[in-house]
Coordinates of C-alpha atoms and ligand atoms in Angstrom, one line a residue:
M1 CA -16.7 -22.8 13.6
S2 CA -17.1 -19.7 11.2
Q3 CA -15.2 -16.7 11.5
K4 CA -16.8 -13.8 13.3
F5 CA -16.3 -10.0 13.1
D6 CA -17.8 -7.1 15.0
V7 CA -18.6 -5.5 11.6
I8 CA -18.9 -6.9 8.0
V9 CA -19.1 -4.1 5.4
I10 CA -20.5 -5.5 1.9
G11 CA -19.1 -3.2 -0.9
A12 CA -15.7 -1.3 -0.9
G13 CA -16.9 1.8 -2.6
P14 CA -16.5 5.2 -0.9
G15 CA -19.4 4.4 1.3
G16 CA -18.0 0.9 2.4
Y17 CA -14.2 1.3 2.3
V18 CA -14.6 4.4 4.4
A19 CA -17.0 2.7 6.8
A20 CA -14.6 -0.3 7.0
I21 CA -11.7 2.2 7.9
R22 CA -13.6 4.2 10.5
A23 CA -14.9 1.2 12.1
A24 CA -11.4 -0.3 12.3
Q25 CA -10.1 3.0 13.7
L26 CA -12.5 2.7 16.5
G27 CA -11.3 -0.7 17.6
L28 CA -13.9 -3.0 15.8
K29 CA -12.7 -6.1 14.2
T30 CA -14.0 -5.3 10.8
A31 CA -14.0 -7.2 7.2
C32 CA -15.0 -5.8 3.9
V33 CA -16.4 -7.7 1.2
E34 CA -15.8 -7.0 -2.6
K35 CA -17.2 -8.9 -5.5
W36 CA -15.0 -6.9 -8.1
I37 CA -11.8 -8.4 -9.2
D38 CA -9.2 -7.4 -11.6
E39 CA -7.5 -9.6 -14.5
K40 CA -5.3 -11.3 -11.8
G41 CA -8.6 -12.3 -9.7
A42 CA -7.6 -9.8 -7.0
P43 CA -10.3 -7.5 -5.4
V44 CA -10.7 -4.2 -6.9
L45 CA -11.4 -1.7 -4.2
G46 CA -13.0 1.9 -4.7
G47 CA -16.1 1.0 -6.3
T48 CA -17.8 3.2 -8.9
C49 CA -16.1 6.5 -7.5
L50 CA -12.5 5.5 -7.9
N51 CA -12.8 3.0 -10.9
V52 CA -15.4 4.4 -13.3
G53 CA -16.8 7.4 -11.8
C54 CA -15.7 10.7 -10.0
I55 CA -11.9 10.1 -10.3
P56 CA -11.6 9.0 -13.8
S57 CA -13.9 11.5 -15.2
K58 CA -12.0 14.3 -13.4
A59 CA -8.7 13.0 -14.8
L60 CA -10.2 13.4 -18.4
L61 CA -11.8 16.7 -17.4
E62 CA -8.6 18.2 -16.3
S63 CA -6.7 16.9 -19.2
T64 CA -9.0 18.3 -21.6
H65 CA -9.2 21.5 -19.6
Q66 CA -5.4 22.0 -19.8
F67 CA -5.8 21.2 -23.5
H68 CA -8.2 24.0 -24.0
K69 CA -6.3 26.6 -21.9
T70 CA -3.0 25.7 -23.9
Q71 CA -5.1 26.2 -27.1
H72 CA -6.2 29.6 -25.8
A73 CA -2.7 30.6 -24.1
D74 CA -2.2 33.5 -26.5
V75 CA -4.6 35.5 -24.5
H76 CA -1.5 35.6 -22.0
G77 CA 0.8 36.3 -24.8
I78 CA 2.0 32.8 -24.9
A79 CA 2.5 31.3 -28.3
T80 CA 2.2 27.6 -28.5
G81 CA 1.8 26.8 -32.1
E82 CA -0.6 24.0 -33.0
V83 CA -1.7 21.9 -29.8
S84 CA -2.6 18.3 -30.3
M85 CA -3.9 15.7 -27.7
D86 CA -2.7 12.0 -27.6
V87 CA -5.9 10.5 -26.6
P88 CA -4.4 7.1 -25.5
K89 CA -1.8 8.9 -23.4
M90 CA -4.6 10.9 -21.8
V91 CA -6.4 7.6 -21.1
A92 CA -3.3 6.0 -19.6
R93 CA -2.7 8.8 -17.3
K94 CA -6.3 8.4 -16.1
D95 CA -5.9 4.7 -15.7
K96 CA -2.8 5.2 -13.6
I97 CA -4.2 7.6 -11.3
V98 CA -7.2 5.0 -10.8
K99 CA -4.5 2.2 -10.1
N100 CA -2.8 4.5 -7.4
L101 CA -5.6 5.5 -5.6
T102 CA -7.6 1.9 -5.7
G103 CA -4.3 0.3 -4.8
G104 CA -3.7 3.0 -1.8
I105 CA -7.0 1.7 -0.3
G106 CA -5.6 -2.1 -0.2
G107 CA -2.7 -0.2 1.8
L108 CA -5.1 1.7 4.0
F109 CA -7.2 -1.6 4.8
K110 CA -3.7 -3.2 5.8
A111 CA -2.7 -0.3 7.9
N112 CA -6.0 -0.2 9.7
G113 CA -6.3 -3.9 10.0
V114 CA -9.4 -4.3 7.9
T115 CA -9.6 -7.9 6.5
T116 CA -10.6 -7.8 2.8
L117 CA -12.9 -10.7 1.9
Q118 CA -13.0 -11.2 -2.1
G119 CA -16.4 -12.4 -3.2
M120 CA -20.0 -11.8 -3.6
G121 CA -21.6 -11.1 -0.5
K122 CA -25.0 -11.9 0.5
L123 CA -26.9 -11.0 3.8
L124 CA -28.7 -14.1 5.5
A125 CA -30.7 -14.1 8.5
D126 CA -29.0 -13.3 11.9
K127 CA -26.4 -11.1 10.4
K128 CA -24.6 -13.9 8.9
V129 CA -22.8 -12.9 5.3
E130 CA -22.2 -15.5 3.1
V131 CA -19.2 -14.8 0.7
T132 CA -19.0 -16.5 -2.8
A133 CA -15.4 -16.2 -4.0
A134 CA -14.7 -16.0 -7.7
D135 CA -13.9 -19.8 -7.8
G136 CA -17.2 -20.5 -6.5
T137 CA -16.1 -21.4 -2.9
A138 CA -18.8 -20.0 -0.5
T139 CA -17.8 -19.2 3.2
V140 CA -20.4 -18.0 5.8
Y141 CA -19.0 -15.3 8.3
E142 CA -21.0 -14.1 11.4
A143 CA -21.0 -10.5 12.5
D144 CA -22.5 -8.4 15.3
N145 CA -23.2 -5.6 12.5
V146 CA -23.6 -5.4 8.9
I147 CA -23.2 -2.4 6.8
L148 CA -24.7 -2.7 3.2
A149 CA -22.9 -0.5 0.7
S150 CA -23.5 -2.0 -2.7
G151 CA -23.8 1.0 -4.7
S152 CA -25.5 1.4 -7.8
V153 CA -25.2 0.6 -11.6
P154 CA -26.1 2.3 -14.6
V155 CA -29.6 2.5 -15.7
N156 CA -29.8 0.9 -19.5
I157 CA -32.7 1.9 -21.9
P158 CA -34.3 -0.4 -24.3
P159 CA -34.0 2.0 -27.2
A160 CA -30.2 2.4 -26.9
P161 CA -28.9 -1.3 -26.0
L162 CA -25.1 -1.2 -24.8
T163 CA -23.1 -2.1 -28.3
E164 CA -19.4 -2.6 -27.7
G165 CA -17.3 0.1 -28.9
L166 CA -20.6 2.1 -30.2
I167 CA -23.2 2.5 -27.6
L168 CA -21.5 3.0 -24.1
D169 CA -22.5 3.6 -20.6
N170 CA -20.5 5.6 -18.2
A171 CA -17.6 3.1 -17.8
G172 CA -17.3 2.6 -21.5
A173 CA -17.3 6.5 -21.9
L174 CA -14.3 6.6 -19.9
D175 CA -12.3 4.4 -22.2
I176 CA -13.0 6.0 -25.4
D177 CA -9.4 6.0 -27.0
E178 CA -9.7 8.3 -30.0
T179 CA -11.3 11.7 -30.6
P180 CA -14.9 10.7 -32.2
K181 CA -16.0 13.2 -34.7
R182 CA -19.5 13.2 -33.8
L183 CA -20.9 12.1 -30.2
G184 CA -24.2 11.6 -29.1
V185 CA -25.2 11.6 -25.3
I186 CA -28.4 10.6 -23.9
G187 CA -29.1 12.7 -20.7
A188 CA -28.2 16.2 -19.9
G189 CA -27.3 15.2 -16.1
V190 CA -24.0 15.6 -14.3
I191 CA -22.3 12.5 -16.2
G192 CA -23.7 13.5 -19.9
L193 CA -22.6 17.1 -19.2
E194 CA -19.0 16.2 -18.0
M195 CA -18.4 13.6 -20.6
G196 CA -19.8 15.7 -23.4
S197 CA -17.5 18.4 -22.1
V198 CA -14.6 16.4 -22.1
W199 CA -14.9 15.5 -26.1
A200 CA -16.2 19.0 -27.1
R201 CA -12.9 20.5 -25.8
L202 CA -11.3 18.1 -28.2
G203 CA -13.1 19.1 -31.2
T204 CA -15.8 16.5 -31.2
E205 CA -19.4 17.5 -32.3
V206 CA -21.6 16.7 -29.5
T207 CA -25.5 16.6 -29.2
V208 CA -26.8 16.0 -26.0
L209 CA -30.6 14.5 -25.9
E210 CA -32.6 15.3 -22.7
A211 CA -36.1 14.0 -22.5
M212 CA -37.1 16.8 -19.9
D213 CA -38.1 20.1 -21.0
E214 CA -36.5 21.9 -18.4
F215 CA -32.4 22.0 -18.4
L216 CA -30.9 21.0 -15.2
G217 CA -34.2 20.8 -13.3
A218 CA -32.8 20.2 -9.8
A219 CA -30.4 23.6 -9.9
D220 CA -31.4 27.0 -9.0
K221 CA -32.8 28.7 -12.4
D222 CA -30.0 31.3 -12.4
V223 CA -27.3 28.5 -12.4
A224 CA -29.1 26.6 -15.1
K225 CA -29.9 29.6 -17.3
E226 CA -26.3 30.6 -17.2
A227 CA -24.8 27.1 -17.5
A228 CA -27.2 26.7 -20.7
K229 CA -25.7 30.1 -22.1
I230 CA -22.2 29.1 -21.5
F231 CA -22.6 25.3 -22.9
K232 CA -24.0 26.8 -26.0
K233 CA -21.1 29.0 -26.4
Q234 CA -18.7 25.9 -26.1
K235 CA -21.0 24.1 -28.8
L236 CA -22.7 21.7 -26.5
D237 CA -25.8 21.1 -28.6
I238 CA -28.2 20.5 -25.8
K239 CA -31.7 19.4 -27.2
L240 CA -34.4 19.6 -24.6
G241 CA -37.7 17.7 -24.5
A242 CA -36.0 15.0 -26.9
R243 CA -36.7 11.4 -26.2
C244 CA -34.5 8.8 -27.7
T245 CA -37.0 6.4 -29.4
G246 CA -34.5 4.0 -31.2
T247 CA -31.0 3.1 -32.4
E248 CA -29.5 1.4 -35.5
I249 CA -25.8 0.5 -36.0
I250 CA -24.7 1.5 -39.5
D251 CA -22.1 -0.8 -41.2
G252 CA -20.8 -1.7 -37.5
K253 CA -19.2 1.8 -37.2
E254 CA -21.9 4.6 -36.7
V255 CA -25.0 4.9 -34.8
L256 CA -28.3 6.3 -36.1
V257 CA -30.1 7.8 -33.1
K258 CA -33.8 8.2 -33.5
Y259 CA -35.6 10.8 -31.2
T260 CA -38.7 12.8 -31.0
D261 CA -39.3 16.2 -29.5
S262 CA -42.2 18.9 -29.8
E263 CA -41.6 19.1 -33.8
G264 CA -42.0 15.2 -34.3
D265 CA -39.4 12.5 -35.2
K266 CA -35.9 13.4 -35.9
E267 CA -32.5 11.4 -36.3
I268 CA -28.7 12.2 -36.0
V269 CA -25.9 10.0 -37.0
V270 CA -22.9 9.7 -34.4
D271 CA -19.7 7.8 -34.1
K272 CA -20.2 7.1 -30.4
L273 CA -23.4 7.3 -28.2
I274 CA -23.1 7.5 -24.5
V275 CA -26.1 6.6 -22.4
A276 CA -26.1 8.6 -19.2
V277 CA -29.7 8.4 -18.0
G278 CA -29.0 7.8 -14.3
R279 CA -28.2 5.1 -12.0
K280 CA -30.2 2.5 -10.0
P281 CA -29.4 0.9 -6.8
Q282 CA -27.4 -2.5 -6.9
T283 CA -29.3 -5.1 -4.7
N284 CA -29.2 -8.2 -6.9
G285 CA -28.2 -11.1 -4.9
L286 CA -27.4 -9.3 -2.0
L287 CA -30.3 -10.1 0.4
S288 CA -31.6 -13.5 1.3
E289 CA -35.2 -13.6 1.6
D290 CA -35.2 -14.1 5.5
C291 CA -32.5 -11.5 6.1
G292 CA -35.2 -8.8 7.4
V293 CA -34.1 -6.1 5.1
K294 CA -36.8 -4.3 3.1
L295 CA -36.4 -2.3 -0.2
D296 CA -38.8 0.6 -1.1
E297 CA -40.8 1.1 -3.7
R298 CA -38.2 2.4 -6.1
G299 CA -35.8 -0.4 -5.2
F300 CA -33.6 1.2 -3.0
I301 CA -32.8 -0.2 0.8
F302 CA -35.1 1.1 3.0
V303 CA -33.3 3.0 6.1
D304 CA -34.2 5.6 8.7
E305 CA -32.1 8.7 9.0
Q306 CA -29.4 6.9 10.9
C307 CA -29.2 4.2 8.0
K308 CA -30.7 1.6 9.9
T309 CA -32.5 -1.1 7.9
A310 CA -35.6 -2.9 9.0
A311 CA -33.1 -5.7 10.6
P312 CA -31.5 -4.9 13.7
G313 CA -27.9 -4.4 13.5
V314 CA -27.9 -4.1 9.7
Y315 CA -27.4 -0.8 8.0
A316 CA -27.2 0.5 4.7
I317 CA -25.4 3.4 3.1
G318 CA -24.3 5.4 0.0
D319 CA -26.0 4.8 -3.6
S320 CA -28.1 2.0 -2.5
V321 CA -30.2 3.9 -0.2
R322 CA -32.2 7.2 -0.5
G323 CA -30.7 10.5 -1.1
P324 CA -28.3 12.0 -3.5
M325 CA -26.0 9.6 -5.2
L326 CA -22.8 11.3 -4.2
A327 CA -19.4 9.7 -3.1
H328 CA -19.2 12.2 -0.3
K329 CA -22.8 11.5 0.9
A330 CA -21.8 7.6 1.0
S331 CA -18.6 8.4 2.9
E332 CA -20.2 10.4 5.5
E333 CA -23.0 8.0 5.9
G334 CA -20.3 5.3 6.4
I335 CA -18.5 7.3 9.1
M336 CA -22.1 7.9 11.0
V337 CA -22.9 4.4 10.8
A338 CA -19.3 3.2 12.0
D339 CA -19.7 5.8 14.8
I340 CA -23.0 4.7 15.8
I341 CA -21.9 0.8 16.1
A342 CA -19.0 2.0 18.1
G343 CA -21.4 3.4 20.7
H344 CA -20.8 7.1 19.9
K345 CA -23.4 9.7 19.1
A346 CA -23.7 10.5 15.4
Q347 CA -25.8 12.2 13.0
M348 CA -25.5 13.5 9.4
N349 CA -26.8 16.8 8.1
Y350 CA -28.6 16.0 5.0
D351 CA -29.6 19.5 4.4
V352 CA -25.8 20.6 3.8
I353 CA -24.6 18.5 1.0
P354 CA -22.8 20.1 -1.7
S355 CA -23.6 19.0 -5.4
I356 CA -21.1 19.9 -8.0
I357 CA -20.9 19.4 -11.8
Y358 CA -17.3 19.5 -13.0
T359 CA -17.7 21.3 -16.4
H360 CA -15.8 24.5 -17.1
P361 CA -16.9 26.6 -15.6
E362 CA -18.1 24.5 -12.9
L363 CA -21.6 24.4 -11.3
A364 CA -21.9 23.9 -7.6
W365 CA -24.7 24.5 -5.0
V366 CA -25.4 23.5 -1.3
G367 CA -28.7 24.1 0.4
K368 CA -32.1 25.1 -0.9
T369 CA -32.8 27.0 -4.6
E370 CA -34.5 30.3 -4.6
Q371 CA -37.4 28.5 -6.3
E372 CA -37.8 25.9 -3.6
L373 CA -37.6 28.5 -0.8
K374 CA -40.3 30.7 -2.5
A375 CA -42.6 27.5 -2.9
D376 CA -42.0 27.0 0.5
G377 CA -43.2 30.6 1.4
V378 CA -39.9 31.3 3.0
A379 CA -39.1 35.3 2.8
I380 CA -35.8 35.7 1.4
K381 CA -33.0 38.2 0.5
V382 CA -30.5 37.3 -2.5
G383 CA -27.0 38.5 -3.0
K384 CA -25.3 37.9 -6.2
F385 CA -21.8 38.8 -7.3
P386 CA -20.3 38.0 -11.0
F387 CA -16.8 36.8 -11.3
A388 CA -16.5 39.4 -14.3
A389 CA -16.2 41.9 -11.4
S390 CA -13.1 39.8 -9.7
G391 CA -9.8 41.2 -10.0
R392 CA -8.5 37.5 -9.6
A393 CA -10.6 36.0 -11.8
M394 CA -10.0 38.4 -14.5
A395 CA -6.2 37.7 -14.2
A396 CA -6.9 34.0 -14.6
D397 CA -9.0 34.9 -17.6
D398 CA -11.9 33.0 -15.9
T399 CA -14.7 35.4 -15.5
D400 CA -17.7 33.4 -16.4
G401 CA -20.4 32.9 -13.7
F402 CA -21.4 34.2 -10.4
V403 CA -22.0 33.4 -6.8
K404 CA -25.5 33.6 -5.4
I405 CA -26.3 33.6 -1.6
I406 CA -29.7 33.5 -0.5
A407 CA -30.5 34.3 3.1
D408 CA -33.6 34.2 5.4
E409 CA -35.3 37.5 5.3
A410 CA -36.2 37.6 8.9
T411 CA -33.1 35.8 10.6
D412 CA -30.2 36.6 7.8
R413 CA -29.4 32.9 8.1
I414 CA -27.8 31.5 4.9
L415 CA -30.4 29.0 3.2
G416 CA -28.8 28.2 0.0
V417 CA -25.6 29.1 -2.1
H418 CA -25.4 28.6 -5.9
M419 CA -22.5 29.2 -8.1
V420 CA -21.1 29.0 -11.7
G421 CA -17.5 29.4 -11.8
G422 CA -14.0 28.2 -12.6
I423 CA -13.2 26.9 -9.2
A424 CA -16.9 26.6 -7.8
S425 CA -16.2 23.1 -6.7
E426 CA -13.6 24.5 -4.1
L427 CA -15.6 27.6 -3.5
I428 CA -18.7 25.6 -2.4
A429 CA -16.8 24.2 0.7
Q430 CA -16.8 27.6 2.2
A431 CA -20.5 27.7 1.7
A432 CA -21.0 24.3 3.3
I433 CA -18.8 25.1 6.2
A434 CA -20.8 28.5 6.8
M435 CA -24.1 26.7 6.6
E436 CA -23.1 23.7 8.8
F437 CA -22.2 26.5 11.4
C438 CA -25.6 28.0 10.7
S439 CA -23.9 31.2 9.5
S440 CA -25.9 34.3 8.9
A441 CA -24.9 36.6 5.9
E442 CA -23.5 38.9 8.1
D443 CA -21.0 36.3 9.7
L444 CA -19.7 36.0 5.8
Q445 CA -19.8 39.7 5.5
L446 CA -17.7 40.2 8.6
T447 CA -15.0 37.6 7.6
V448 CA -11.9 38.8 6.1
F449 CA -11.2 37.3 2.7
A450 CA -7.8 37.7 1.4
H451 CA -7.2 39.9 -1.6
P452 CA -6.9 39.2 -4.7
T453 CA -8.7 35.8 -4.4
V454 CA -11.6 34.3 -6.4
S455 CA -13.0 33.4 -2.8
E456 CA -13.7 37.5 -2.4
A457 CA -16.8 36.8 -4.7
V458 CA -18.2 34.7 -1.9
H459 CA -17.7 37.9 0.5
E460 CA -19.2 40.2 -2.0
A461 CA -22.4 38.0 -2.4
A462 CA -22.8 38.0 1.2
L463 CA -22.5 41.8 1.1
A464 CA -24.7 41.8 -1.8
V465 CA -27.5 40.1 0.4
D466 CA -27.9 43.6 2.2
G467 CA -27.0 45.7 -1.1
H468 CA -23.5 46.4 0.4
A469 CA -21.2 44.5 -2.2
I470 CA -18.4 47.0 -3.0
H471 CA -17.3 46.2 -6.5
I472 CA -20.9 46.2 -8.3
A473 CA -23.8 48.6 -8.2
N474 CA -26.0 47.0 -5.9
R475 CA -27.8 49.6 -3.5
K476 CA -31.2 48.4 -2.2
K477 CA -33.9 50.8 -2.0
R478 CA -34.6 51.8 1.7
Ligands
FAD501 C1 -19.0 9.0 -14.5 C2 -19.4 9.2 -12.8 C3 -18.9 10.2 -12.2 C4 -19.1 10.4 -10.9 N1 -18.7 11.7 -10.8 C5 -19.1 12.1 -9.3 C6 -18.2 13.1 -8.7 O1 -17.6 13.8 -9.1 N2 -18.7 13.3 -7.4 C7 -19.3 12.6 -6.6 O2 -19.7 12.8 -5.3 N3 -20.1 11.5 -7.2 C8 -19.8 11.1 -8.5 N4 -20.4 9.7 -8.9 C9 -21.0 9.0 -8.1 C10 -20.3 8.3 -7.2 O3 -19.5 7.6 -8.0 C11 -21.2 7.4 -6.4 O4 -22.1 8.1 -5.6 C12 -20.6 6.6 -5.3 O5 -19.6 5.8 -5.9 C13 -21.4 5.7 -4.5 O6 -20.6 4.9 -3.7 P1 -20.9 3.8 -2.8 O7 -20.1 3.2 -1.9 O8 -22.4 3.8 -2.4 O9 -21.2 2.6 -4.1 P2 -20.2 2.2 -5.2 O10 -18.9 3.3 -5.3 O11 -21.0 1.8 -6.4 O12 -19.6 0.8 -4.6 C14 -20.2 -0.3 -4.4 C15 -19.5 -1.3 -4.4 O13 -19.8 -2.6 -3.9 C16 -19.5 -3.8 -4.5 N5 -20.6 -4.6 -4.5 C17 -21.9 -4.5 -4.8 N6 -22.6 -5.5 -4.4 C18 -21.9 -6.5 -3.9 C19 -22.0 -7.5 -3.2 N7 -23.2 -8.2 -3.3 N8 -21.0 -8.3 -2.8 C20 -19.8 -7.8 -2.9 N9 -19.4 -6.5 -3.4 C21 -20.7 -5.8 -3.8 C22 -19.4 -3.1 -6.0 O14 -18.5 -4.0 -6.7 C23 -18.6 -1.8 -5.9 O15 -17.2 -1.9 -5.6 C24 -20.0 9.6 -10.3 C25 -20.6 8.5 -10.9 C26 -20.2 8.3 -12.1 C27 -20.8 7.0 -12.8

């Protein structure tokens, strides 16, 4: 008889591994299937996020930010002499962090009693799961509940086919081991901007080609405008309305990139080209024809707001379902689903999911943009506070950007918070907490913020909603 579990999770990314740990914590007999293996044939846990996504990119961003700060340390009176970067050492540090974290998940699985099943998981009818191991052996397991957490893969584009060492996707981009003189990036989204920043800080000439005419179309326009100004100062050459039409490899060591913009056909030559045009759900080989799960018109697994698929007892979470492709969204869905399976009441607030771009300064937002709210006909009031007026930001020599808070004109409820700033990724959590608790701007105005902190900019922006910020001139007409 085949082994039976209360819950089988397919995929050990931040959606799947978190769901598996929560399910096991709630007393459910849980297995997690992962197809990714290392050179020794052992399962690689952590998915895109830990292995080739959030964590390695942030390790490289931090290293290059430290490099940049050291280069500019003279502002504090620190003389450093010439600063240099040992790129292989930087990449090795990144690899070590990845190894520590992914290994840590194996430890958490053991500690919580989650069974790891190595292999390609396929959902069959009646919540059976076939797992085909790397050696080709297939075993069928039974489960009362299945959670599909198969994640996503990069989108490739025909004009720029991946070419070893020259045309790279996001995984290849994280392993560049010497500073390229010229780097091309296709796509001015999160990944493109983060990877472009890493290399621009090390002196690479970076050109970003973005097919859309608008920069950061999903962000609040104030954030997009400020970011464009700052990236220009940082010498990230972002070309909008520039569609890549083809590539040629020159002498096996350079890439000729052809693109077209409003002025016609153009070309650039780069040493490496990163393709960062987005990601698509990964469902190849995941679903048998009779499993009952349906895909939507864009290839995502179709789910309701509780992540239930069309097949009873089968759930899907993370990048393979609708909604933002973000690790924290995947993890929270995993927790919600495990709670539902264990019989608890659970729901997720899709209106309050923070988005962050970890350039420097960082861009972060939660809730609706001013443009969305105006388009919806909502009467709003806006408060904005620049970091240039923050004593702590001045002390840190990190004064670019602002905090913008948008509140409902009638109820004062906070509807959106948008930031550009050195540690916006940390500050945005304050906004998310406030919005989760349905705070008004006044609630933040009445909260005592420690001085001197960068967080005071959140307080001041809340005060500015009513024209009461202290450290800028913002009096509203009565
Ligand atoms: C360069 C980069 C930087 C990023 N930075 C951030 C960031 O800073 N913050 C953020 O929130 N998000 C970031 N993301 C996005 C984030 O990585 C994803 O949103 C997140 O990993 C999605 O989690 P998931 O569990 O749904 O899928 P994944 O992490 O993709 O994991 C899916 C797992 O399922 C396995 N799998 C798939 N199919 C099967 C199968 N049939 N059988 C067995 N196993 C299977 C895969 O091997 C994989 O391990 C970044 C992504 C990239 C590429």
